[in-house]
PDB file of C-alpha atoms in Angstrom:
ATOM      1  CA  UNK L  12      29.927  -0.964 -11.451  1.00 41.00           C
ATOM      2  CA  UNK L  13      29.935  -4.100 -10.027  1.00 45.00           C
ATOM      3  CA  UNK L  14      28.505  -7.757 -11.925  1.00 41.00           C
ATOM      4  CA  UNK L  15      26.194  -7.409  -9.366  1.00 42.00           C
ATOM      5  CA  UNK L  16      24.555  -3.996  -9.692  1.00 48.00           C
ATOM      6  CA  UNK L  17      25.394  -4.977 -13.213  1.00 48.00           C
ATOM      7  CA  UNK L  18      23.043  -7.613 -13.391  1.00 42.00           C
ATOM      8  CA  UNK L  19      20.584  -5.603 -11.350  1.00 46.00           C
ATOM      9  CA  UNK L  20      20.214  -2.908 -14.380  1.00 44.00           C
ATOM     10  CA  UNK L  21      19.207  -5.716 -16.579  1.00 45.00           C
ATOM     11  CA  UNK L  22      19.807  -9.195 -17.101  1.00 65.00           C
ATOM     12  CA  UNK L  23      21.139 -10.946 -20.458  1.00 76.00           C
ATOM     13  CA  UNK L  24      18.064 -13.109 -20.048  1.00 90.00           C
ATOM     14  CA  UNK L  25      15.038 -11.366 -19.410  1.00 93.00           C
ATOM     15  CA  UNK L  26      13.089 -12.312 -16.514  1.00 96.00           C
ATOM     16  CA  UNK L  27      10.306 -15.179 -17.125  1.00 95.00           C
ATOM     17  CA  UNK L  28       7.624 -16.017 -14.310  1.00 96.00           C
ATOM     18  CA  UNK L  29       6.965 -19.558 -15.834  1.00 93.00           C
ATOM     19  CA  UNK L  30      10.634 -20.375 -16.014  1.00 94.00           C
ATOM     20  CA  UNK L  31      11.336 -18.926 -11.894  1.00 96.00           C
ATOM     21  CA  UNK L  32       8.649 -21.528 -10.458  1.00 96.00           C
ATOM     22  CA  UNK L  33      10.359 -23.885 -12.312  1.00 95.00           C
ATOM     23  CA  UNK L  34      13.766 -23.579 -10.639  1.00 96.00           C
ATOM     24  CA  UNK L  35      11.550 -22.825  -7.581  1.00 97.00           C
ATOM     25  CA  UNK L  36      10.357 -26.243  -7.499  1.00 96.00           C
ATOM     26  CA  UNK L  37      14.126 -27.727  -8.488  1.00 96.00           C
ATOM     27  CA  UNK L  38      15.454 -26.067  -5.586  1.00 97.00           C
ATOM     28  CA  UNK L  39      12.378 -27.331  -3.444  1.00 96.00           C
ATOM     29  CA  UNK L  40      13.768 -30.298  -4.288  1.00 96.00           C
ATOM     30  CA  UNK L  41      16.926 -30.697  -3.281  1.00 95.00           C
ATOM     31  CA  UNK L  42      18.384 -29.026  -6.516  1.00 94.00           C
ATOM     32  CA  UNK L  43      20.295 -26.357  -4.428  1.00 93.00           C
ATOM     33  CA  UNK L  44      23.206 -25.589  -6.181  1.00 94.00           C
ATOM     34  CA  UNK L  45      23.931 -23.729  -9.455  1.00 94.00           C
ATOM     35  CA  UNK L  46      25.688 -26.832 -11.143  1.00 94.00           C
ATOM     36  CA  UNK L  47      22.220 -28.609 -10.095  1.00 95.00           C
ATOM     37  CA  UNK L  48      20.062 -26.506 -11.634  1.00 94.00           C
ATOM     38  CA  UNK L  49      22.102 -26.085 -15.243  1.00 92.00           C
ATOM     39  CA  UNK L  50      22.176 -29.954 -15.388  1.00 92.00           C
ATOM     40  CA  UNK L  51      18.501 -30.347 -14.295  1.00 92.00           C
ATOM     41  CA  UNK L  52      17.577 -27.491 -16.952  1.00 89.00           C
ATOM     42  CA  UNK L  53      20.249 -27.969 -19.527  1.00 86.00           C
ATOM     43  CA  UNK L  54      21.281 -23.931 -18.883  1.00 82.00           C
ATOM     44  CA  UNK L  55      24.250 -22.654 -20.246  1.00 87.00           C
ATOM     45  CA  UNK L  56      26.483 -20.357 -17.074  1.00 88.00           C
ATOM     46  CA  UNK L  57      25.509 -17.010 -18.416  1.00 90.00           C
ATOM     47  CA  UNK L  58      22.018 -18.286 -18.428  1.00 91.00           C
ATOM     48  CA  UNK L  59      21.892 -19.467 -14.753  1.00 91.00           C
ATOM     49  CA  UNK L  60      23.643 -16.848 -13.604  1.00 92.00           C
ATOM     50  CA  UNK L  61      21.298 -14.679 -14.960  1.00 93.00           C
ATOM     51  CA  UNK L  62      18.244 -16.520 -13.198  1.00 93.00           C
ATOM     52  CA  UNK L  63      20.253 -17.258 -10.406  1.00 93.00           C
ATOM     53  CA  UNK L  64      19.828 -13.236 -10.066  1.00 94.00           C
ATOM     54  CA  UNK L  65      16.928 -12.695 -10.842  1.00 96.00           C
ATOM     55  CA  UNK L  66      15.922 -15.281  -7.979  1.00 96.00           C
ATOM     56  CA  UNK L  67      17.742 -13.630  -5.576  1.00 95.00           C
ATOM     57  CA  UNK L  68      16.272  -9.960  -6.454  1.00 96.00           C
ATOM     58  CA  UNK L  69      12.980 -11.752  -6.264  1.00 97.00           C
ATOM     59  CA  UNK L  70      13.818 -12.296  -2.775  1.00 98.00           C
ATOM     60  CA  UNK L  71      12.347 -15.872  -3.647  1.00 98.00           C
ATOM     61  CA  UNK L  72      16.278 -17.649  -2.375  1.00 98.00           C
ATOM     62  CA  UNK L  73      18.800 -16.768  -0.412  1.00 97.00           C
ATOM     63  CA  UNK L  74      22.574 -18.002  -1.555  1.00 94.00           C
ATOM     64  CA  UNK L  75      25.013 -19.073   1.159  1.00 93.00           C
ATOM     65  CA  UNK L  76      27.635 -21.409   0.781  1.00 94.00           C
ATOM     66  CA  UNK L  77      27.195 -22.149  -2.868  1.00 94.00           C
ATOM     67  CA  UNK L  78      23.716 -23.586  -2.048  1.00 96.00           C
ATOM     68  CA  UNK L  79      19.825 -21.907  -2.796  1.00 97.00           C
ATOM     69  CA  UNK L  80      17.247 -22.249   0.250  1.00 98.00           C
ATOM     70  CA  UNK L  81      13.894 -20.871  -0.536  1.00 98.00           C
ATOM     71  CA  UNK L  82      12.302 -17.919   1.531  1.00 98.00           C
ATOM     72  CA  UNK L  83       9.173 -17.757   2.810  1.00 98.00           C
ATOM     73  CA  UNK L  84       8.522 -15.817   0.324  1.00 98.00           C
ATOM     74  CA  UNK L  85       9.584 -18.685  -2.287  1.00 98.00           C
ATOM     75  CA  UNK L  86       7.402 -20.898  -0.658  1.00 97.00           C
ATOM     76  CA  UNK L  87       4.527 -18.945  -0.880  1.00 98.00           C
ATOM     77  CA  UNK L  88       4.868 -18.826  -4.679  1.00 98.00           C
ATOM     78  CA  UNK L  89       5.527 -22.182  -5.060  1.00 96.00           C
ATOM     79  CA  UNK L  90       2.255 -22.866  -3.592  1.00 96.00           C
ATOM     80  CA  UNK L  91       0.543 -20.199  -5.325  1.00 96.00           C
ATOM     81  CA  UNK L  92       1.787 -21.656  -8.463  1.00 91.00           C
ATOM     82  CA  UNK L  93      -2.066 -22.168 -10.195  1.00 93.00           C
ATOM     83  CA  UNK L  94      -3.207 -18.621  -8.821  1.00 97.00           C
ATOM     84  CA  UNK L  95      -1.594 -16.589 -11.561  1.00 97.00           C
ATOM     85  CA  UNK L  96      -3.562 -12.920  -9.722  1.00 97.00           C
ATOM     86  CA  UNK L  97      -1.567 -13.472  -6.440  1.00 98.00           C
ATOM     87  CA  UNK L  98       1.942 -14.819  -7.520  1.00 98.00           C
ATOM     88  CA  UNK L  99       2.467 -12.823 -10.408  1.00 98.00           C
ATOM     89  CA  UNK L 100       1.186  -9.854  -8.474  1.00 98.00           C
ATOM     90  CA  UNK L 101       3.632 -10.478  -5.473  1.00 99.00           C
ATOM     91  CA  UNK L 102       6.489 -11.155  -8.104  1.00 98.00           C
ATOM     92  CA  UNK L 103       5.657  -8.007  -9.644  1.00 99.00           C
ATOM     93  CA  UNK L 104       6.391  -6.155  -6.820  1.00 99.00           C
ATOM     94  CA  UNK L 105       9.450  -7.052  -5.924  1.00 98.00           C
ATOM     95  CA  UNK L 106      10.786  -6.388  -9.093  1.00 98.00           C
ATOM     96  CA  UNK L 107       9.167  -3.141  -8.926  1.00 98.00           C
ATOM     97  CA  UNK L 108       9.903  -2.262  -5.403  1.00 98.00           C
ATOM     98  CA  UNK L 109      12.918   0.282  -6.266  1.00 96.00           C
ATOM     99  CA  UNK L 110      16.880  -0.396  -6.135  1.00 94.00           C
ATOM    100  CA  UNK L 111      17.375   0.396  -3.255  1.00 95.00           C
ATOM    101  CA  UNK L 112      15.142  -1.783  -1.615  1.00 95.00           C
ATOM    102  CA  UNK L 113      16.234  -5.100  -3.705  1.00 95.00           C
ATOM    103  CA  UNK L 114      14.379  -4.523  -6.480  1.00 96.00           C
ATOM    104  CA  UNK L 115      15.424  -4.351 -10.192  1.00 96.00           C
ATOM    105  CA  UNK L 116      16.067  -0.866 -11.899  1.00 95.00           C
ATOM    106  CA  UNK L 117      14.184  -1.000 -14.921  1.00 96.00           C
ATOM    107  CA  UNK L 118      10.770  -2.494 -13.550  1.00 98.00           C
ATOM    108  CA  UNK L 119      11.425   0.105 -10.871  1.00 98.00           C
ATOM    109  CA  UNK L 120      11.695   2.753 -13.007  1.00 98.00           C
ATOM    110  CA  UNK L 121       9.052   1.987 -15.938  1.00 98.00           C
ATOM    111  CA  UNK L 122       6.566   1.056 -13.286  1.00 98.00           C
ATOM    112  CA  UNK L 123       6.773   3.992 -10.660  1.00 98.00           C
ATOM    113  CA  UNK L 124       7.902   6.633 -12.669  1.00 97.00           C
ATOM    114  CA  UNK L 125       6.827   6.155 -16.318  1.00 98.00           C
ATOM    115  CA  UNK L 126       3.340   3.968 -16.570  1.00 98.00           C
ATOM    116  CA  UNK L 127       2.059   5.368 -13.085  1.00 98.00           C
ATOM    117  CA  UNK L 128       2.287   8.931 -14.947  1.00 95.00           C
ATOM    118  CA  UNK L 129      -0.470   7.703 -17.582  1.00 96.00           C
ATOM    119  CA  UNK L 130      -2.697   5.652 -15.564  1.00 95.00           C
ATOM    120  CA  UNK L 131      -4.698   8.396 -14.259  1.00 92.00           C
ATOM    121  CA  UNK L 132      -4.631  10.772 -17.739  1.00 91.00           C
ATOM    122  CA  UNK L 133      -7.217  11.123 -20.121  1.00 89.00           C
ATOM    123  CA  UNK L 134      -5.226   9.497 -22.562  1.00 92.00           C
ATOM    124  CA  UNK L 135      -3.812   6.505 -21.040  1.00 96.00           C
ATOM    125  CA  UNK L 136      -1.486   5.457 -24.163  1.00 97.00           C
ATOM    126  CA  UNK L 137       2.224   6.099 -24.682  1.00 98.00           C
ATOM    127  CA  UNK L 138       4.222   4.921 -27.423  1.00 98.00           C
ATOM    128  CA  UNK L 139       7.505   3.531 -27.142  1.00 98.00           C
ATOM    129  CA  UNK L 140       9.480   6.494 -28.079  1.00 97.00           C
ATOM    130  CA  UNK L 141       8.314   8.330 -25.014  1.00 97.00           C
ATOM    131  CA  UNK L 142       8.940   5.382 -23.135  1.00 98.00           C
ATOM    132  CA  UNK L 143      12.583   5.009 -24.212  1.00 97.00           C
ATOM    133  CA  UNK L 144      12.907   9.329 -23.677  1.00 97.00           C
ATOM    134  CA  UNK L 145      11.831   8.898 -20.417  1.00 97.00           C
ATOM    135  CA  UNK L 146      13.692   6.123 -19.264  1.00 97.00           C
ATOM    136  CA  UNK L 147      16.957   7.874 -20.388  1.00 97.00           C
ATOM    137  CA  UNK L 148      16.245  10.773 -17.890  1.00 96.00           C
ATOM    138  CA  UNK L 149      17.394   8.403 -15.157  1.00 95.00           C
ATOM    139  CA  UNK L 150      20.674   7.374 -17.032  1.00 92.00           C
ATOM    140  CA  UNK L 151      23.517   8.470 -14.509  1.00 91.00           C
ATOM    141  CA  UNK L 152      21.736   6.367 -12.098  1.00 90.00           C
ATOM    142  CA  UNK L 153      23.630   2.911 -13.519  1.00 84.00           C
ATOM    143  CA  UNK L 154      26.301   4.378 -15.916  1.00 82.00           C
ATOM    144  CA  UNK L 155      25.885   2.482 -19.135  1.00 87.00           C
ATOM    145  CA  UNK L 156      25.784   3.781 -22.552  1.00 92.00           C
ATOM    146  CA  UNK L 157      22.204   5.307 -24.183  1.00 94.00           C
ATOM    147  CA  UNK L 158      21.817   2.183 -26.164  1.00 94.00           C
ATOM    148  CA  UNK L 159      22.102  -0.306 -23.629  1.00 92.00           C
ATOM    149  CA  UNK L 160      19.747   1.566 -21.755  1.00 94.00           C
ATOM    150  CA  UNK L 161      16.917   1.686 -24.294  1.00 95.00           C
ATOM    151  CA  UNK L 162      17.872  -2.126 -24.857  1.00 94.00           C
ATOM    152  CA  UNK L 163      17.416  -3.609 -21.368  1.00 94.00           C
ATOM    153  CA  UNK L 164      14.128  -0.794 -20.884  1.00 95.00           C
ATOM    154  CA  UNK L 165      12.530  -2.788 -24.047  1.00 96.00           C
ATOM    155  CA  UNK L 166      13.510  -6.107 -22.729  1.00 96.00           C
ATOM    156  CA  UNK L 167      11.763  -5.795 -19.537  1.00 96.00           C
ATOM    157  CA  UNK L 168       9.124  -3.909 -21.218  1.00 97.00           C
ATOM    158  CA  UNK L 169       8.376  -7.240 -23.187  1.00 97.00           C
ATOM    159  CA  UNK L 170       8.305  -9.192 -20.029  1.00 97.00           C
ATOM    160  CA  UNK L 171       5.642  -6.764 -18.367  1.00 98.00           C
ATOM    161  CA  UNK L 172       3.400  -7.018 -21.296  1.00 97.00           C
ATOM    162  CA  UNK L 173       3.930 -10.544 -22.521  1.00 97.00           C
ATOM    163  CA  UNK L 174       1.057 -12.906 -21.068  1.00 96.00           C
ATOM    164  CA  UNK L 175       2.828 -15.942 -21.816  1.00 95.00           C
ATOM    165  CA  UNK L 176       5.877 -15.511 -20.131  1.00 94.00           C
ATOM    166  CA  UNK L 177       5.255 -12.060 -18.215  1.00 97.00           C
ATOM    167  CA  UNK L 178       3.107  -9.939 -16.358  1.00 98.00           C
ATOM    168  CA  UNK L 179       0.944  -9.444 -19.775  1.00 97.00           C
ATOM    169  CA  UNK L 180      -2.295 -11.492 -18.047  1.00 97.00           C
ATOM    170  CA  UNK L 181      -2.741  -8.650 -15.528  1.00 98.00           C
ATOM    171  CA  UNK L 182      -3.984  -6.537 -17.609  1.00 97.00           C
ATOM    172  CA  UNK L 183      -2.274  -3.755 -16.380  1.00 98.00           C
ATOM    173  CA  UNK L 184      -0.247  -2.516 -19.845  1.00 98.00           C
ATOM    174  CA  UNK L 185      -1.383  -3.868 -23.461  1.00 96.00           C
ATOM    175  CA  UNK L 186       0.223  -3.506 -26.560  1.00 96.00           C
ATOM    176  CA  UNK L 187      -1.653  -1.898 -28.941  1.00 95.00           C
ATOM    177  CA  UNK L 188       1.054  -2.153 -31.768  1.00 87.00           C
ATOM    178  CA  UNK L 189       5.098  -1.964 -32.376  1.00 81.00           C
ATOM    179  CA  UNK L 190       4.725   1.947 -31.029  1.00 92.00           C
ATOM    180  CA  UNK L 191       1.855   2.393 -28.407  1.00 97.00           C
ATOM    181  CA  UNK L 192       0.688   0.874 -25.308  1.00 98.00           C
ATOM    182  CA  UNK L 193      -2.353   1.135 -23.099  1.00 98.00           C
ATOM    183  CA  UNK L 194      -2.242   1.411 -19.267  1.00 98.00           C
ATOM    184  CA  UNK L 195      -4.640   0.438 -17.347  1.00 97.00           C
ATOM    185  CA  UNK L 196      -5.467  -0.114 -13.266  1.00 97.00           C
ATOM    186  CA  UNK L 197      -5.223  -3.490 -11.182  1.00 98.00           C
ATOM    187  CA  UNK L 198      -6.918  -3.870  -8.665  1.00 96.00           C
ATOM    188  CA  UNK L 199      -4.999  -6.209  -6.672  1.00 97.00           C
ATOM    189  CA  UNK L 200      -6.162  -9.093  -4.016  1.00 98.00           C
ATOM    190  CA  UNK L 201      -6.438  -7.133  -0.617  1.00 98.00           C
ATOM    191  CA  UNK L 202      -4.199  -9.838   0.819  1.00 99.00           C
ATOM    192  CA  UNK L 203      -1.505  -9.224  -1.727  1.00 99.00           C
ATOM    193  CA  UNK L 204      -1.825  -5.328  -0.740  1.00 99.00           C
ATOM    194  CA  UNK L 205      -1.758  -6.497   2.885  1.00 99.00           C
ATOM    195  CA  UNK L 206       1.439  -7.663   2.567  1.00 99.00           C
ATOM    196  CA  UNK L 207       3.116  -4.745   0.294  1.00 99.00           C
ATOM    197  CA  UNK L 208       1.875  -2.208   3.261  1.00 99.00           C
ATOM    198  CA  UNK L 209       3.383  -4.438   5.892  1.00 99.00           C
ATOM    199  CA  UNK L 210       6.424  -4.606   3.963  1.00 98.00           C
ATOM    200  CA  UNK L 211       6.935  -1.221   3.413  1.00 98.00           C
ATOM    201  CA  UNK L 212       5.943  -0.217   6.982  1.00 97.00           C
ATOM    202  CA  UNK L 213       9.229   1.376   8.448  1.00 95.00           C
ATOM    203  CA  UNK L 214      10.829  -0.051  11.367  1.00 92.00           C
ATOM    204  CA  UNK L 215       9.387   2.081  14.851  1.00 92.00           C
ATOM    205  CA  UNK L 216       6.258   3.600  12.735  1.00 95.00           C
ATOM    206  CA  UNK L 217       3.073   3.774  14.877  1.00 95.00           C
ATOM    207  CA  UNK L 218       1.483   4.854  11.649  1.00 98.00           C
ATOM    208  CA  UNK L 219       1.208   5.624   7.470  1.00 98.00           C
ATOM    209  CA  UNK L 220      -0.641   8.020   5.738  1.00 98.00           C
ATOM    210  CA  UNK L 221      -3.173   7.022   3.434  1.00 98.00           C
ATOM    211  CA  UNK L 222      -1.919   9.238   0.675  1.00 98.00           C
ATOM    212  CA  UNK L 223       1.442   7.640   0.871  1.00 98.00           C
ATOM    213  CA  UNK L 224      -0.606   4.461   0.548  1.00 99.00           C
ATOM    214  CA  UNK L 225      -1.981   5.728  -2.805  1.00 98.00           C
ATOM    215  CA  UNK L 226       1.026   7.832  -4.542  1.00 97.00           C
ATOM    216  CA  UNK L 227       4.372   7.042  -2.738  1.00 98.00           C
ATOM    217  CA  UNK L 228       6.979   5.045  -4.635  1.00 98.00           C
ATOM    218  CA  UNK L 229       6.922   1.634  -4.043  1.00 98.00           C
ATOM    219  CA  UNK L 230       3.274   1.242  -2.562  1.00 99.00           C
ATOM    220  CA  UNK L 231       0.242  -0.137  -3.413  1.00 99.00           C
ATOM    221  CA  UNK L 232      -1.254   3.064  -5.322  1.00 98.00           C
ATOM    222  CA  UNK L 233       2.036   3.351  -7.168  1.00 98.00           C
ATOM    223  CA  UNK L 234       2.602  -0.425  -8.435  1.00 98.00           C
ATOM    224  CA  UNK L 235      -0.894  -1.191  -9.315  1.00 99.00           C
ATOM    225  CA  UNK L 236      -2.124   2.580 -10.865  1.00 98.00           C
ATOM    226  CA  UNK L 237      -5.126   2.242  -8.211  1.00 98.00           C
ATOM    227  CA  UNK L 238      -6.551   5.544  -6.977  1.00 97.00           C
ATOM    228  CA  UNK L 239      -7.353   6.841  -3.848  1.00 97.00           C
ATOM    229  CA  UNK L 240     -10.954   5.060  -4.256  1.00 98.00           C
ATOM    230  CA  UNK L 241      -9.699   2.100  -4.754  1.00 98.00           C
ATOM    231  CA  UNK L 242      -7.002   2.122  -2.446  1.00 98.00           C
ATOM    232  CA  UNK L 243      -9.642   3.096  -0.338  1.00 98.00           C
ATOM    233  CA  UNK L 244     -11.615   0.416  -0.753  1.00 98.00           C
ATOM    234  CA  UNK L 245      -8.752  -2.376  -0.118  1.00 98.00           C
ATOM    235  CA  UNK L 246      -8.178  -0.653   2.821  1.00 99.00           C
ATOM    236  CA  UNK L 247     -11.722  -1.309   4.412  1.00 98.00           C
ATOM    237  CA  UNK L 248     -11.729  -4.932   3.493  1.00 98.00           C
ATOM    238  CA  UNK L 249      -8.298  -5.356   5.178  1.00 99.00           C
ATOM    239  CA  UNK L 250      -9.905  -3.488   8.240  1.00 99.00           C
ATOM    240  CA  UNK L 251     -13.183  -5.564   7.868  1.00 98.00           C
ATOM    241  CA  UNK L 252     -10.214  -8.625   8.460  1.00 98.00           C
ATOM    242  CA  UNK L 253      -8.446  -7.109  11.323  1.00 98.00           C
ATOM    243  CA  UNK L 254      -5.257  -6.619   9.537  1.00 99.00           C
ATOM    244  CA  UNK L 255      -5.616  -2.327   9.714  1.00 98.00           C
ATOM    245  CA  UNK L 256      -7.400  -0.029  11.302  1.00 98.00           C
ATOM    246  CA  UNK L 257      -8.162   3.546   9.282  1.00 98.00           C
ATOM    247  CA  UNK L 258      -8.217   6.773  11.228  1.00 98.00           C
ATOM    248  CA  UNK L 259      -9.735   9.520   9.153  1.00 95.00           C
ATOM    249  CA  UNK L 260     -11.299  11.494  11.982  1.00 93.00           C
ATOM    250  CA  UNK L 261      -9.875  14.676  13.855  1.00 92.00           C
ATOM    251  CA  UNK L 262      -7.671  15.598  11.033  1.00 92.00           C
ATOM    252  CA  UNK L 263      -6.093  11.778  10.852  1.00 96.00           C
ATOM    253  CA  UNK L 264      -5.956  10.673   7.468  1.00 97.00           C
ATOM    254  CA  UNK L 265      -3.729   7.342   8.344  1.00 98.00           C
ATOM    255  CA  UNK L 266      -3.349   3.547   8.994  1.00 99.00           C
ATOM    256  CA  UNK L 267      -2.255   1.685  11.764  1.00 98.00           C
ATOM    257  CA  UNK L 268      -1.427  -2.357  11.157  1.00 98.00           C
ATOM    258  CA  UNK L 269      -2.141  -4.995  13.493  1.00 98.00           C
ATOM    259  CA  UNK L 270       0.666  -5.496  16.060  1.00 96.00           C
ATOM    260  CA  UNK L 271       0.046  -8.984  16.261  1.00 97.00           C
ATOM    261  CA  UNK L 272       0.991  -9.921  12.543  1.00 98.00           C
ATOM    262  CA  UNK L 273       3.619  -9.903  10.671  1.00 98.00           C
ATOM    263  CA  UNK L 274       4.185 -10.140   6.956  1.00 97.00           C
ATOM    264  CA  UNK L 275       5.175 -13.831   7.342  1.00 98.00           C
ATOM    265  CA  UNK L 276       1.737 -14.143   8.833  1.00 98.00           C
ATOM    266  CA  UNK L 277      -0.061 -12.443   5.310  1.00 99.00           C
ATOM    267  CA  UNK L 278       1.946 -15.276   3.543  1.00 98.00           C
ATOM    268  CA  UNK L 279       0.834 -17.926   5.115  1.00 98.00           C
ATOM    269  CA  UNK L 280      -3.277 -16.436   5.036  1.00 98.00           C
ATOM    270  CA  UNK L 281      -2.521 -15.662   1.343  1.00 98.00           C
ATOM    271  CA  UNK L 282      -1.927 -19.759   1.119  1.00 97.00           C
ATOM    272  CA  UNK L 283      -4.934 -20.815   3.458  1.00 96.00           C
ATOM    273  CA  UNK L 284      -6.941 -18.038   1.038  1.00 93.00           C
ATOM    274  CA  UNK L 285      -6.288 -20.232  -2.631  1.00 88.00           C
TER     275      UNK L 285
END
């Protein structure tokens, strides 16, 4: 395995939203290289290595030439920095977006194929145990030992959950105690949605179906444990703002997006919105 894909199972340092808008705004300032940012932030190598990855999987820099330029993307957080709903939301997602895609394993994997599983039971609490069984099902996917598995699953675990330095203010999983946790839906800022849809639209589609929308990996449904209601109800306000259009009559049960946008286009509304 390479230090990249490496890295991409889980990070030495866990991931911390607080401490990524701070290089952000480094790098914003002309703090583009890695030797910048350790002497700006008194980080150790393994440390910004470690961040400089998680940045990058983010998809908040891109890294050419031994120098970090934001993304539009970057921007956008930067200025969403006080409006904790949308950035940490956005942020989310791309962690959570899948491997394959960019995103990082073991958000992937606890968000779309663990949590998402108890959202919508009767008893929306699992305890840890499960947690770490589960995640081991997936093991030949990055090839390291059981125990370094059910390490690097607790560590981001602690980052989804922790509202200090994680995604613990969204509500979306509590900890009840050392063994259990609580899952819960999000209902997330149509705008934010807006964009995950456009970004997951595939290349040359003239259309998506509305129950890929609520239950396919990597979508809206999926990362926020909203049902088709919900979903449903997102939907209309982005077609109320021109940014969809629903077909649900003669058998259609579908989406089309606005030709005349573009993801970079949600961005830049998201900012003009807070």
């Amino acid at each position: 395995m390479s230090g990249i894909e490496e890295l991409n199972s889980g990070q030495r340092f866990k991931f911390e939203v607080d401490y990524i808008i701070s290089l952000l705004k480094l790098i914003n300032g002309g703090n583009k290289t890695k030797d910048d940012l350790q002497n700006e932030k008194g980080l150790g190598k393994n440390k910004i290595d470690a961040f400089s990855e998680w940045l990058r999987i983010s998809e908040v820099v891109t890294y050419s030439n031994q120098e970090f330029e934001l993304t539009k993307f970057g921007k956008t957080i930067i200025n969403l920095k006080y409006n904790y709903d949308y950035f940490a939301s956005l942020l989310l997602y791309k962690l959570s977006r899948g491997k394959e895609n960019g995103g990082h394993f073991y958000f992937s994997k606890l968000i779309n194929n663990i949590f998402y599983n108890y959202a919508f039971s009767l008893n929306n609490k699992v305890s840890l145990s499960n947690i770490e069984s589960e995640i081991l099902n997936y093991k030949d996917e990055i090839g390291v030992d059981e125990n370094s598995i059910i390490k690097l699953a607790n560590q981001n675990l602690s980052t989804i959950v922790d509202p200090d330095t994680g995604f613990g203010k969204l509500g979306m999983i509590k900890k009840l105690d050392d063994d259990e946790y609580e899952v819960y839906s999000y209902w997330a800022e149509p705008l934010v949605c807006a964009y995950i849809i456009y970004d997951q639209w595939e290349e040359g589609s003239v259309a998506m179906k509305i129950d890929e929308i609520v239950s396919a990996h990597y979508n809206i449904g999926r990362i926020f444990f909203m049902d088709r209601d919900t979903v449903m109800g997102v939907l209309e306000d982005l077609e109320y703002m021109d940014y969809l259009s629903i077909e649900t009559t003669g058998g259609l049960d579908q989406i089309r997006i606005n030709p005349k946008i573009n993801k970079e286009d949600i961005l830049e509304a998201i900012i003009d919105e807070v």
